[in-house]
PDB file of C-alpha atoms and ligand atoms in Angstrom:
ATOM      1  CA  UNK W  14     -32.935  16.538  -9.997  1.00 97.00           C
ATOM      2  CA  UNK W  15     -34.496  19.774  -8.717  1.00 98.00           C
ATOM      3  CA  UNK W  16     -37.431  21.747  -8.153  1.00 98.00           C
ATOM      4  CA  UNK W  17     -39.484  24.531  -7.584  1.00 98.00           C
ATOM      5  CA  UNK W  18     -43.086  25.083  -7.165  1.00 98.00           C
ATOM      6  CA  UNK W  19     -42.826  28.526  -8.348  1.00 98.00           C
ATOM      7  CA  UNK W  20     -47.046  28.991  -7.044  1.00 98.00           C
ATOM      8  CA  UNK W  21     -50.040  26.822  -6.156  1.00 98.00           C
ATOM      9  CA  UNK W  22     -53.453  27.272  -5.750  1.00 96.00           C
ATOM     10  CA  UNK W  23     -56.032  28.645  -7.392  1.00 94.00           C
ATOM     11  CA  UNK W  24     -54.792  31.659  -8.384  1.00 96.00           C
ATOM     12  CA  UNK W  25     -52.251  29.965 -10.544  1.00 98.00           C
ATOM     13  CA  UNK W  26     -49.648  26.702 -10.806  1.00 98.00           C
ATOM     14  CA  UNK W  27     -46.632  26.049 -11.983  1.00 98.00           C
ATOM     15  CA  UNK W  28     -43.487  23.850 -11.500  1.00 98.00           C
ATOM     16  CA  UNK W  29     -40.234  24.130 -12.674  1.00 98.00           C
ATOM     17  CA  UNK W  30     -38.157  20.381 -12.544  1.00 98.00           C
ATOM     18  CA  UNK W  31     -34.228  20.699 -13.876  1.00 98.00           C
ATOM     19  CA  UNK W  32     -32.086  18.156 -14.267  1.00 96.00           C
ATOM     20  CA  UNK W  33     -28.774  18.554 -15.492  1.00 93.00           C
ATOM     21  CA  UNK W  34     -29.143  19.115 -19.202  1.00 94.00           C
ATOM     22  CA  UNK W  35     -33.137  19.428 -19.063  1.00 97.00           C
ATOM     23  CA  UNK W  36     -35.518  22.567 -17.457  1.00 98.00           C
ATOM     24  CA  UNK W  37     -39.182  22.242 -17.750  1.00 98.00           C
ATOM     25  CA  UNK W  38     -42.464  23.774 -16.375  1.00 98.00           C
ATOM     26  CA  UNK W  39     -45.475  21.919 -15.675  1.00 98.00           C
ATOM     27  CA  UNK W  40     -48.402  24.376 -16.177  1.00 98.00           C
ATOM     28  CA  UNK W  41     -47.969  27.823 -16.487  1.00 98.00           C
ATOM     29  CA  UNK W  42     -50.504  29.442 -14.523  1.00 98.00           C
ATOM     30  CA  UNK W  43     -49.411  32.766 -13.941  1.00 98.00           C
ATOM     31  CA  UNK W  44     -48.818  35.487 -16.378  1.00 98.00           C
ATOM     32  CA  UNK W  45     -45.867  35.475 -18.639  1.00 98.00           C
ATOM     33  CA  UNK W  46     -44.157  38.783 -16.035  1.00 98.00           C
ATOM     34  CA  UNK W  47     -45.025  36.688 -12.936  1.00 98.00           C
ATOM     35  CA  UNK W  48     -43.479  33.175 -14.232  1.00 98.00           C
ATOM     36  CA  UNK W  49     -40.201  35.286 -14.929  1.00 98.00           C
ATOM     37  CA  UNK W  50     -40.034  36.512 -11.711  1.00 98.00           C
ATOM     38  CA  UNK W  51     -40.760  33.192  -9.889  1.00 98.00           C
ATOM     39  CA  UNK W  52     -38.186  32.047 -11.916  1.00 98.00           C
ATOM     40  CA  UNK W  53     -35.562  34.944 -10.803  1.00 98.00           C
ATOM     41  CA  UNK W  54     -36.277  33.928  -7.279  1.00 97.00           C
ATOM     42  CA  UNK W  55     -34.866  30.769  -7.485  1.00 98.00           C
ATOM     43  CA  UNK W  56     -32.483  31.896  -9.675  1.00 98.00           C
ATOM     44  CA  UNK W  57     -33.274  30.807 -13.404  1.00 98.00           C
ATOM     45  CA  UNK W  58     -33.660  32.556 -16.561  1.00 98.00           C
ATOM     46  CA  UNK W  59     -36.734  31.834 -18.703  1.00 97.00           C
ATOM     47  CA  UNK W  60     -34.687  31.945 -21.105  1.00 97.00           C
ATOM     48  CA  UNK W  61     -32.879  29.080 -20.535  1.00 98.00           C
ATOM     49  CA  UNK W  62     -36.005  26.472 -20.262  1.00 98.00           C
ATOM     50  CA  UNK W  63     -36.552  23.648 -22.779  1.00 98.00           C
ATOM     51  CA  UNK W  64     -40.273  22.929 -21.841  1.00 98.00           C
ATOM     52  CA  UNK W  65     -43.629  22.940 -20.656  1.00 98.00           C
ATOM     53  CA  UNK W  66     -46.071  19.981 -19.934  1.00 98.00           C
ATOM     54  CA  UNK W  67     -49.500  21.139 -18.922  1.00 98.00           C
ATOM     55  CA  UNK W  68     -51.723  18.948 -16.993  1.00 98.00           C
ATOM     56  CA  UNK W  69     -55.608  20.363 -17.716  1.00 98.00           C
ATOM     57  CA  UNK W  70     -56.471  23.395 -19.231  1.00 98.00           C
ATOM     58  CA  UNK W  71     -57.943  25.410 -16.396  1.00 98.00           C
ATOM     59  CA  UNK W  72     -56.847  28.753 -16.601  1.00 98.00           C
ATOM     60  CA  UNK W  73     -55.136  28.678 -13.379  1.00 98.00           C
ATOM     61  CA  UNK W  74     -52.671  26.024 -15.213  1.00 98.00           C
ATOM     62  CA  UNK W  75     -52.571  27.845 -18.409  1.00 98.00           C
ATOM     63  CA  UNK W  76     -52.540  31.584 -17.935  1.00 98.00           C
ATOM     64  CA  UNK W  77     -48.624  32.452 -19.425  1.00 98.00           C
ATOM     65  CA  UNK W  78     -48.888  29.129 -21.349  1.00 98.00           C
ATOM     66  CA  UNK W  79     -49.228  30.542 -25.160  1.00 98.00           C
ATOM     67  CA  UNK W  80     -46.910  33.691 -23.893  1.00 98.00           C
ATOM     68  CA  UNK W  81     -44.092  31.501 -22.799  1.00 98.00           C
ATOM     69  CA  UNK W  82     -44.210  29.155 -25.792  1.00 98.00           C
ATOM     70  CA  UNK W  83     -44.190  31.965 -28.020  1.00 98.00           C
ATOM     71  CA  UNK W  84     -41.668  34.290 -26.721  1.00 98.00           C
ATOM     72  CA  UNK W  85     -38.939  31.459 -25.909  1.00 98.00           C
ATOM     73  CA  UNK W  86     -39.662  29.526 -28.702  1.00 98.00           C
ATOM     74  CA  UNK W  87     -41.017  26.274 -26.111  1.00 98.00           C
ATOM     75  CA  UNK W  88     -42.309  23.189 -26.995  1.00 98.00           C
ATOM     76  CA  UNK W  89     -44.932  21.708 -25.301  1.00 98.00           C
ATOM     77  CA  UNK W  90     -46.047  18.622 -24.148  1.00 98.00           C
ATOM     78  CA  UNK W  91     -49.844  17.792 -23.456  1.00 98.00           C
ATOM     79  CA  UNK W  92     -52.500  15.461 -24.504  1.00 98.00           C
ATOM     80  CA  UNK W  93     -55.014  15.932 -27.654  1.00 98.00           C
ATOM     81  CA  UNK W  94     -57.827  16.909 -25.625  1.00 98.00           C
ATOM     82  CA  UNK W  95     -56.484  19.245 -23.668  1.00 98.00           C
ATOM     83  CA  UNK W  96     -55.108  20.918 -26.364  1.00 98.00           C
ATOM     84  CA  UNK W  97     -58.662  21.010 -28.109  1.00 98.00           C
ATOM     85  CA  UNK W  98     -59.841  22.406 -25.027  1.00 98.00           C
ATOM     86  CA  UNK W  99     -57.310  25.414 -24.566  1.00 98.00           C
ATOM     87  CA  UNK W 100     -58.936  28.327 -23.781  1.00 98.00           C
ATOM     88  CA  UNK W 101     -58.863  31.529 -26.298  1.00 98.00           C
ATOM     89  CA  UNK W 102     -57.268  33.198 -24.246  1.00 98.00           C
ATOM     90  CA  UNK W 103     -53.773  31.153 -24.275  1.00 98.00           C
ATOM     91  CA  UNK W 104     -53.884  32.633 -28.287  1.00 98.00           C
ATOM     92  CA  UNK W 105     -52.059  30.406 -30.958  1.00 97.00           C
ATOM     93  CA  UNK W 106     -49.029  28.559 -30.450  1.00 98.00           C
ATOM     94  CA  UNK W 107     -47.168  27.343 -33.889  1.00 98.00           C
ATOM     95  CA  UNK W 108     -48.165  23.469 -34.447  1.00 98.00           C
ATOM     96  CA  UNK W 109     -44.454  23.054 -34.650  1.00 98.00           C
ATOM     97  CA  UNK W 110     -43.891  23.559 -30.932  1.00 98.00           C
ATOM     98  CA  UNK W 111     -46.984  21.139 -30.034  1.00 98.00           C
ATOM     99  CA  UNK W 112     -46.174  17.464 -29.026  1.00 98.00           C
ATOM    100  CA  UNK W 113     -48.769  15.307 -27.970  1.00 98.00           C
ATOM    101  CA  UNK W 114     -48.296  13.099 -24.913  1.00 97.00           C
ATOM    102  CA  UNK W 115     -50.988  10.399 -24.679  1.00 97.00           C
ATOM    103  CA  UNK W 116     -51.970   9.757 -21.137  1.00 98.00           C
ATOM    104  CA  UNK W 117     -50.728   7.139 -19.450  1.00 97.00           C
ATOM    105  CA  UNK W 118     -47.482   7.333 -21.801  1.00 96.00           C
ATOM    106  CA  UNK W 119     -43.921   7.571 -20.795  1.00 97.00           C
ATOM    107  CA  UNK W 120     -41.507   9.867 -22.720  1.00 96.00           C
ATOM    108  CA  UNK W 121     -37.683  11.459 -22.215  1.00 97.00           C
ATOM    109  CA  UNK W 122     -36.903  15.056 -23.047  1.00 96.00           C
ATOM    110  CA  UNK W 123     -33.321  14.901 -22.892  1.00 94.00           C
ATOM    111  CA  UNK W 124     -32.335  13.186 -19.533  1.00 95.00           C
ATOM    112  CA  UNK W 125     -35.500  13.422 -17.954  1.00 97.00           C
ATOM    113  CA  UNK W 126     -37.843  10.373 -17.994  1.00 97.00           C
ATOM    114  CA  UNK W 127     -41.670  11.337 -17.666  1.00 98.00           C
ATOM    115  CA  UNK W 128     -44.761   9.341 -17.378  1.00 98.00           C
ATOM    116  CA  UNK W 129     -48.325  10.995 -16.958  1.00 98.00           C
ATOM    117  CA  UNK W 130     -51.070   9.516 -14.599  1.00 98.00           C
ATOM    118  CA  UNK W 131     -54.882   9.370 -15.657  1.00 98.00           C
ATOM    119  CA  UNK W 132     -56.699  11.564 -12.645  1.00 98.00           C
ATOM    120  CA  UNK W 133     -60.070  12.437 -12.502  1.00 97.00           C
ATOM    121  CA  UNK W 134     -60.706  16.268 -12.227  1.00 97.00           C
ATOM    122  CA  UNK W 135     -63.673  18.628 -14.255  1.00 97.00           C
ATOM    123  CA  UNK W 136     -61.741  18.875 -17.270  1.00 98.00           C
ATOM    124  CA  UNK W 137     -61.305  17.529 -20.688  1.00 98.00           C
ATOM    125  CA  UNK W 138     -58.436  14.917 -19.599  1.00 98.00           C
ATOM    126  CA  UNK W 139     -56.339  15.952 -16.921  1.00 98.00           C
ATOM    127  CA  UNK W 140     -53.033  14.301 -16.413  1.00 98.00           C
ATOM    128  CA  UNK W 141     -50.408  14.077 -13.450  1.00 98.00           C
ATOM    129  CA  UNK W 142     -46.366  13.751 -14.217  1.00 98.00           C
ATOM    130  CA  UNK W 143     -43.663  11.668 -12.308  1.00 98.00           C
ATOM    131  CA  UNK W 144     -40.245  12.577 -13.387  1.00 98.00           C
ATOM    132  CA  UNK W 145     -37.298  10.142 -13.187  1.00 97.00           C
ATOM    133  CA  UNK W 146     -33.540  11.100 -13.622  1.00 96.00           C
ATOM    134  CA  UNK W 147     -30.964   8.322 -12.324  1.00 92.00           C
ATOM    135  CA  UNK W 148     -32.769   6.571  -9.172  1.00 91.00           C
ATOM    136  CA  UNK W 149     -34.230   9.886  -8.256  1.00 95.00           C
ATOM    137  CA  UNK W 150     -38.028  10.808  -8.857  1.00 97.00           C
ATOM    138  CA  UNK W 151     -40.250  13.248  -8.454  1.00 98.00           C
ATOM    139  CA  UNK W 152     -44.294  13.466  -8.867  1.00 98.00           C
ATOM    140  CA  UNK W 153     -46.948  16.485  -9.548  1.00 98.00           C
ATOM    141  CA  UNK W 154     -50.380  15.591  -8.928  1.00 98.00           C
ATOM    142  CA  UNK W 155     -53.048  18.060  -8.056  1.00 98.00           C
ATOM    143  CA  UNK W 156     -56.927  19.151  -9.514  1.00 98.00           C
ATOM    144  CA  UNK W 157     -58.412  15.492  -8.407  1.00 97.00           C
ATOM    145  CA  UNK W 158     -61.271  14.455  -7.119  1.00 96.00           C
ATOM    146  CA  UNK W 159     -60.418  10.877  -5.419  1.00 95.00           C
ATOM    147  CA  UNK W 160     -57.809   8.849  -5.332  1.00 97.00           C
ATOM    148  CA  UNK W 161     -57.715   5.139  -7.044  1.00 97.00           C
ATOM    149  CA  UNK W 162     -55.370   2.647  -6.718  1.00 97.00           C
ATOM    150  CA  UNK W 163     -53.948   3.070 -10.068  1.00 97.00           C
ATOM    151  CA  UNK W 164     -52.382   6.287  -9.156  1.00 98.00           C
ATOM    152  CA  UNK W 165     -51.268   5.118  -5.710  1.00 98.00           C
ATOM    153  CA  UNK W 166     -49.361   2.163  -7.878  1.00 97.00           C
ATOM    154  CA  UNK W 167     -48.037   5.158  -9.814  1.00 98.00           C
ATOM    155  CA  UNK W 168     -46.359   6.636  -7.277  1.00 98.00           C
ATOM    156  CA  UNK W 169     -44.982   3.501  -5.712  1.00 96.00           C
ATOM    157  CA  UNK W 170     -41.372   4.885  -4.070  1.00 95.00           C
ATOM    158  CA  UNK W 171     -41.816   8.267  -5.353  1.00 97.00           C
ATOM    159  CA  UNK W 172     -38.879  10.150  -3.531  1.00 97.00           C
ATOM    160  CA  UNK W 173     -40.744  13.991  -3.943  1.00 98.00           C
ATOM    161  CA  UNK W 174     -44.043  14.323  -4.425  1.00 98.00           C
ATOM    162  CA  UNK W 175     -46.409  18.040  -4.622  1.00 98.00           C
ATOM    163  CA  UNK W 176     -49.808  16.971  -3.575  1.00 98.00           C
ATOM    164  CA  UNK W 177     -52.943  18.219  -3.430  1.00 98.00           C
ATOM    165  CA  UNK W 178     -54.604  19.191  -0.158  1.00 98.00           C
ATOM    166  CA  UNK W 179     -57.366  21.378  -1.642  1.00 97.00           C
ATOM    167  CA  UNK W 180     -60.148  21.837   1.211  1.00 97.00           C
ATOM    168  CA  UNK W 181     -61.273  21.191   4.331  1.00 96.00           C
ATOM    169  CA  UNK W 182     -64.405  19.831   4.183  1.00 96.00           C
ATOM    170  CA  UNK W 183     -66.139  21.760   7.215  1.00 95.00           C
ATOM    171  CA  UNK W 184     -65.102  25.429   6.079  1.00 95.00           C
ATOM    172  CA  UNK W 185     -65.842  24.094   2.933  1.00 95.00           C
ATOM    173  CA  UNK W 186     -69.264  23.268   3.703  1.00 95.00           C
ATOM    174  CA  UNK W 187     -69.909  26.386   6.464  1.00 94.00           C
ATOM    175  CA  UNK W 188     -68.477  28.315   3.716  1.00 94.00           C
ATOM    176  CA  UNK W 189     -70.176  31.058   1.457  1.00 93.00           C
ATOM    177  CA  UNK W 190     -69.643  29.090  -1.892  1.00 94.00           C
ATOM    178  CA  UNK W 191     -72.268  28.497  -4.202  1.00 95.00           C
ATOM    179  CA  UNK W 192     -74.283  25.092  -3.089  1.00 95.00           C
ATOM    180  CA  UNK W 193     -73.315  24.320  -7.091  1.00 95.00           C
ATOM    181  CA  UNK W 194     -69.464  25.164  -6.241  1.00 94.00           C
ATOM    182  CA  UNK W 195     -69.291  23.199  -3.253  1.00 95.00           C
ATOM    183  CA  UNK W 196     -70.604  20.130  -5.106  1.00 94.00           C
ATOM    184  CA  UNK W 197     -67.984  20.666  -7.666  1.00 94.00           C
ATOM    185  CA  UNK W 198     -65.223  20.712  -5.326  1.00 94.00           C
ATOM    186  CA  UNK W 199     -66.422  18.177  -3.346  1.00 94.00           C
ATOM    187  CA  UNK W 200     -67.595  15.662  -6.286  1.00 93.00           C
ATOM    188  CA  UNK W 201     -65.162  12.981  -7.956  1.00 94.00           C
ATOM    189  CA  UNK W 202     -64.090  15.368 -10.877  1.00 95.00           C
ATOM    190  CA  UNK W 203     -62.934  17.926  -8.612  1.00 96.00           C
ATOM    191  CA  UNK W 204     -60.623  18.712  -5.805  1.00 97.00           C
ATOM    192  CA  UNK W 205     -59.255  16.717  -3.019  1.00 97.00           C
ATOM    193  CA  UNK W 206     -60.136  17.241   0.620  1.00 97.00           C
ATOM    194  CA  UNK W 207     -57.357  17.426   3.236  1.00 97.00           C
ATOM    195  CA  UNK W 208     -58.905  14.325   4.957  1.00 96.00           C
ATOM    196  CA  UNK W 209     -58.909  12.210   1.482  1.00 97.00           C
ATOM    197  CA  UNK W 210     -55.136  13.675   0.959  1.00 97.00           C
ATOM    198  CA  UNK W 211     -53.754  12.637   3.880  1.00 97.00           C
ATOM    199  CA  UNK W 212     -55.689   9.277   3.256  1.00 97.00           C
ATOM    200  CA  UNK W 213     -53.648   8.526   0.209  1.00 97.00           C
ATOM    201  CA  UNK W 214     -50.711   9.915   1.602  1.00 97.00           C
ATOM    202  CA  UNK W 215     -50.933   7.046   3.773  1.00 95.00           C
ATOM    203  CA  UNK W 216     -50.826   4.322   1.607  1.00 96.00           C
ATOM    204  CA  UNK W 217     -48.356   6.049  -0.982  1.00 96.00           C
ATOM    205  CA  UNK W 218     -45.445   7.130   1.449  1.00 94.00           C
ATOM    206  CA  UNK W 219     -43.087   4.151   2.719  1.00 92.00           C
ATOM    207  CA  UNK W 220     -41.255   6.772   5.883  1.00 92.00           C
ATOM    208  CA  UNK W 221     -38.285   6.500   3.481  1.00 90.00           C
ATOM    209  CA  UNK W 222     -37.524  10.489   3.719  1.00 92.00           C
ATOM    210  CA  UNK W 223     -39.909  11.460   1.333  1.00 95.00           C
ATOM    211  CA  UNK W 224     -40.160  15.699   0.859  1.00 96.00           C
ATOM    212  CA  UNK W 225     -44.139  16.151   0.604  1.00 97.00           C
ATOM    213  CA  UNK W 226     -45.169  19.491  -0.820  1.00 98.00           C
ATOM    214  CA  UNK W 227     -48.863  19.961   0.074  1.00 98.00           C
ATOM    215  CA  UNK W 228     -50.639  22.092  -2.506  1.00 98.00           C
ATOM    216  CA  UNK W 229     -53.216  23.874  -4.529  1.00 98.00           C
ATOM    217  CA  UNK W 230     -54.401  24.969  -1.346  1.00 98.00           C
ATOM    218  CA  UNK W 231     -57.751  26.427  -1.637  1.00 96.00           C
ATOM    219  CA  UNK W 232     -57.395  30.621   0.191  1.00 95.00           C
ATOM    220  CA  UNK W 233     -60.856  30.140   1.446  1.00 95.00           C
ATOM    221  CA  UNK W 234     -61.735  26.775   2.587  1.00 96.00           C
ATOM    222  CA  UNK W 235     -58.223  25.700   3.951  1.00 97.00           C
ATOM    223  CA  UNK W 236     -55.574  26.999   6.865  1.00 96.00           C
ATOM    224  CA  UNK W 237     -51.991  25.658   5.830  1.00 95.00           C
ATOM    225  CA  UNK W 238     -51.802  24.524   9.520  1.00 96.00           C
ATOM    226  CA  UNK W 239     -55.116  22.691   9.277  1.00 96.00           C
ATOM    227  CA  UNK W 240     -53.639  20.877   6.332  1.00 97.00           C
ATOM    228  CA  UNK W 241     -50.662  20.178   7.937  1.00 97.00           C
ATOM    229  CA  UNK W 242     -52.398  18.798  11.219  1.00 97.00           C
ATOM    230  CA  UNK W 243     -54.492  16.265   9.283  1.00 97.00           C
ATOM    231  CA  UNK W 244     -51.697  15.076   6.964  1.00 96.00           C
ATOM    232  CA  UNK W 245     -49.493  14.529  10.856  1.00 96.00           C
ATOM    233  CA  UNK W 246     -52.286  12.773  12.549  1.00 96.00           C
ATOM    234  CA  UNK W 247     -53.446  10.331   9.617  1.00 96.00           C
ATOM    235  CA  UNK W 248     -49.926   9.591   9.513  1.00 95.00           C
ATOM    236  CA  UNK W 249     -49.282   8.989  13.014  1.00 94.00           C
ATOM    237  CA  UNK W 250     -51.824   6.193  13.154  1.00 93.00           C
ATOM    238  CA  UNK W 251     -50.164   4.794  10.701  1.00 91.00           C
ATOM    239  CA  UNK W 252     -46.933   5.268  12.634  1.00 93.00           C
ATOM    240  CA  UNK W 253     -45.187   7.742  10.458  1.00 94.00           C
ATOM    241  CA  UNK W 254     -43.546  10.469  11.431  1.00 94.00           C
ATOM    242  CA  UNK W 255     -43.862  13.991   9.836  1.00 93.00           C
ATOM    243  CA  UNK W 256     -40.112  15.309  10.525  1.00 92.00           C
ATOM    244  CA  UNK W 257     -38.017  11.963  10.479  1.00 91.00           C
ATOM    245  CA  UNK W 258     -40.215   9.688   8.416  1.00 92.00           C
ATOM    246  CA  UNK W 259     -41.327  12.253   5.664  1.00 94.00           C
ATOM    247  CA  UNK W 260     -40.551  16.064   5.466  1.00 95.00           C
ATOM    248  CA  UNK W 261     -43.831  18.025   5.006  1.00 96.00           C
ATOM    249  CA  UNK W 262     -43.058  21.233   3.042  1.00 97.00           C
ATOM    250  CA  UNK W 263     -45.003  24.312   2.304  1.00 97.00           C
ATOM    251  CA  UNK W 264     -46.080  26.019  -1.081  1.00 97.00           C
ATOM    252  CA  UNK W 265     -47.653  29.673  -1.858  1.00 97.00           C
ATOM    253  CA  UNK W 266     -49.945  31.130  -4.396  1.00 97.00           C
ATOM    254  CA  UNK W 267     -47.510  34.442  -3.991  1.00 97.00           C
ATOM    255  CA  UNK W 268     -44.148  33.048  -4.226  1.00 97.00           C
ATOM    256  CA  UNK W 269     -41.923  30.252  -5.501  1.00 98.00           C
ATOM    257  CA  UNK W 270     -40.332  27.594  -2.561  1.00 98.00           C
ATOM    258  CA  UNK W 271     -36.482  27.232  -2.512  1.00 97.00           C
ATOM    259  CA  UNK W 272     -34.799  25.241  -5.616  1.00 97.00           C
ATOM    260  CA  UNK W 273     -35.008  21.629  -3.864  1.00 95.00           C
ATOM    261  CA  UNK W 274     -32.977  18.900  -4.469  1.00 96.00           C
ATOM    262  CA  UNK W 275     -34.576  15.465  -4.621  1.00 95.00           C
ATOM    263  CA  UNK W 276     -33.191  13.924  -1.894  1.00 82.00           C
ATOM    264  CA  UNK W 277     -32.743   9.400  -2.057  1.00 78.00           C
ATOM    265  CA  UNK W 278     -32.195   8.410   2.071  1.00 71.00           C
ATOM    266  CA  UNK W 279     -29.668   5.653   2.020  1.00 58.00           C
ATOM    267  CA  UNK W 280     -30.585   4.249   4.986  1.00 53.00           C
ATOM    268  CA  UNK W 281     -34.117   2.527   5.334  1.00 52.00           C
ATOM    269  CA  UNK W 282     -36.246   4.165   8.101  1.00 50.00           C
ATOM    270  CA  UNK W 283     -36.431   2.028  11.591  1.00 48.00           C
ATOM    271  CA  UNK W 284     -39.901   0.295  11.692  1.00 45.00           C
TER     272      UNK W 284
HETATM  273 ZN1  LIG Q 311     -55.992  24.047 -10.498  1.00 55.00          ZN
HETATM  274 ZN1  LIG Q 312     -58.225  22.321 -12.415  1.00 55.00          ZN
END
């Protein structure tokens, strides 16, 4: 399996996951011209996709969704009430390329397994994906507020994993957002702090290899090496390594990473 997180942040998400006979997006939140490009970079047609599975409906997730699944003919894959919840904007998209995934449910497209994960964001019912092909997996989640055991138990041995490390909670709070904003981002329906990240992170990675892909960065309360630094020292105390334990990987609002491979270490990592 392989990936690419093609952006992050607020200014727009996507993912593209391929396996060998399968090629889907999560979210498309850029416009139909952008997602075409971040697909070039990594060397993909648009053309040649089979899918898109949208997690919430914020428009940062959405953007190129009806443009995508109208010009190549996409299915999609969501939940009932995000699809209610669509903004106008997206336009129509033919009831005969609209499957319903109930949350919580499992589902193949092709060779790829998927199963979605409740999380608790602001929007009508936001949903995270883990992806299985063979023994190899791979997990989106991003736009939470906290973390509950029920989503660390979903991502029990996830090999890949793009997580969200939103804020930190001092620029957040020094900041010049709206007093309403912060509360929103700081509440339990909205985005999670780099402290409360690299929290979870702790009890979710094992220091079997795992590639984590910090994201949905916010550009104005959050420095990628501030991010970065908290994930490393929550980890440390729990005496994992960033580098040899887990590989800690960037992603941009302005460009897609490198097509990665989902990598399954052989060898169990010295206590
Ligand atoms: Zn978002
Ligand atoms: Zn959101």
């Amino acid at each position: 399996m392989k990936f690419s997180v093609l952006a992050s942040g607020s200014s727009g998400n996507s993912l593209y996951v391929e396996t060998e006979n399968t090629r889907l997006l999560v979210d498309a939140g850029l416009s139909g011209k952008q997602l075409g490009q971040r697909l070039a970079q990594i060397g993909v047609k648009a053309e040649s996709l089979t899918a898109i599975l949208v997690s919430h409906e914020h428009i940062d997730h959405v953007k190129g969704l009806g443009v995508m699944a109208r010009r190549y003919q996409l299915p999609i894959y969501l939940n009932e009430a995000t699809h209610q919840h669509l903004p106008s904007s997206v336009g129509d998209i033919p009831s005969s390329l609209v499957h319903f995934m109930e949350t919580g449910a499992s589902l193949s497209i092709a060779d790829i397994g998927i199963e979605s994960i409740a999380i608790s964001h602001d929007a009508a019912e936001p949903m995270g994906f883990r992806f299985f092909e063979k023994e190899e997996s791979l997990a989106i989640v991003t736009d939470l507020g906290y973390v509950n055991e029920k989503i660390i138990r979903a991502l029990e041995g996830v090999h890949s994993l793009i997580w969200e490390s939103n804020h930190d909670v001092n620029m957040l709070r020094m900041g010049s957002y709206p007093w309403n904003v912060k509360r929103r981002i700081l509440g339990d329906t909205g985005h999670l702090s780099n402290e409360d990240s690299a929290a979870a992170l702790q009890e979710i990675v094992q220091g079997i290899g795992e590639q984590v892909f910090l994201a949905h960065l916010s550009q104005d309360n959050n420095l990628l090496e501030l991010a970065h630094l908290t994930v490393k020292n929550v980890l440390k105390e729990a005496g994992l390594h960033v580098g040899t334990d887990i590989k800690l990987h960037e992603t941009y609002p302005d460009r897609a990473t490198s097509l990665q491979e989902v990598k399954i270490k052989t060898t169990i990592a010295s206590a």
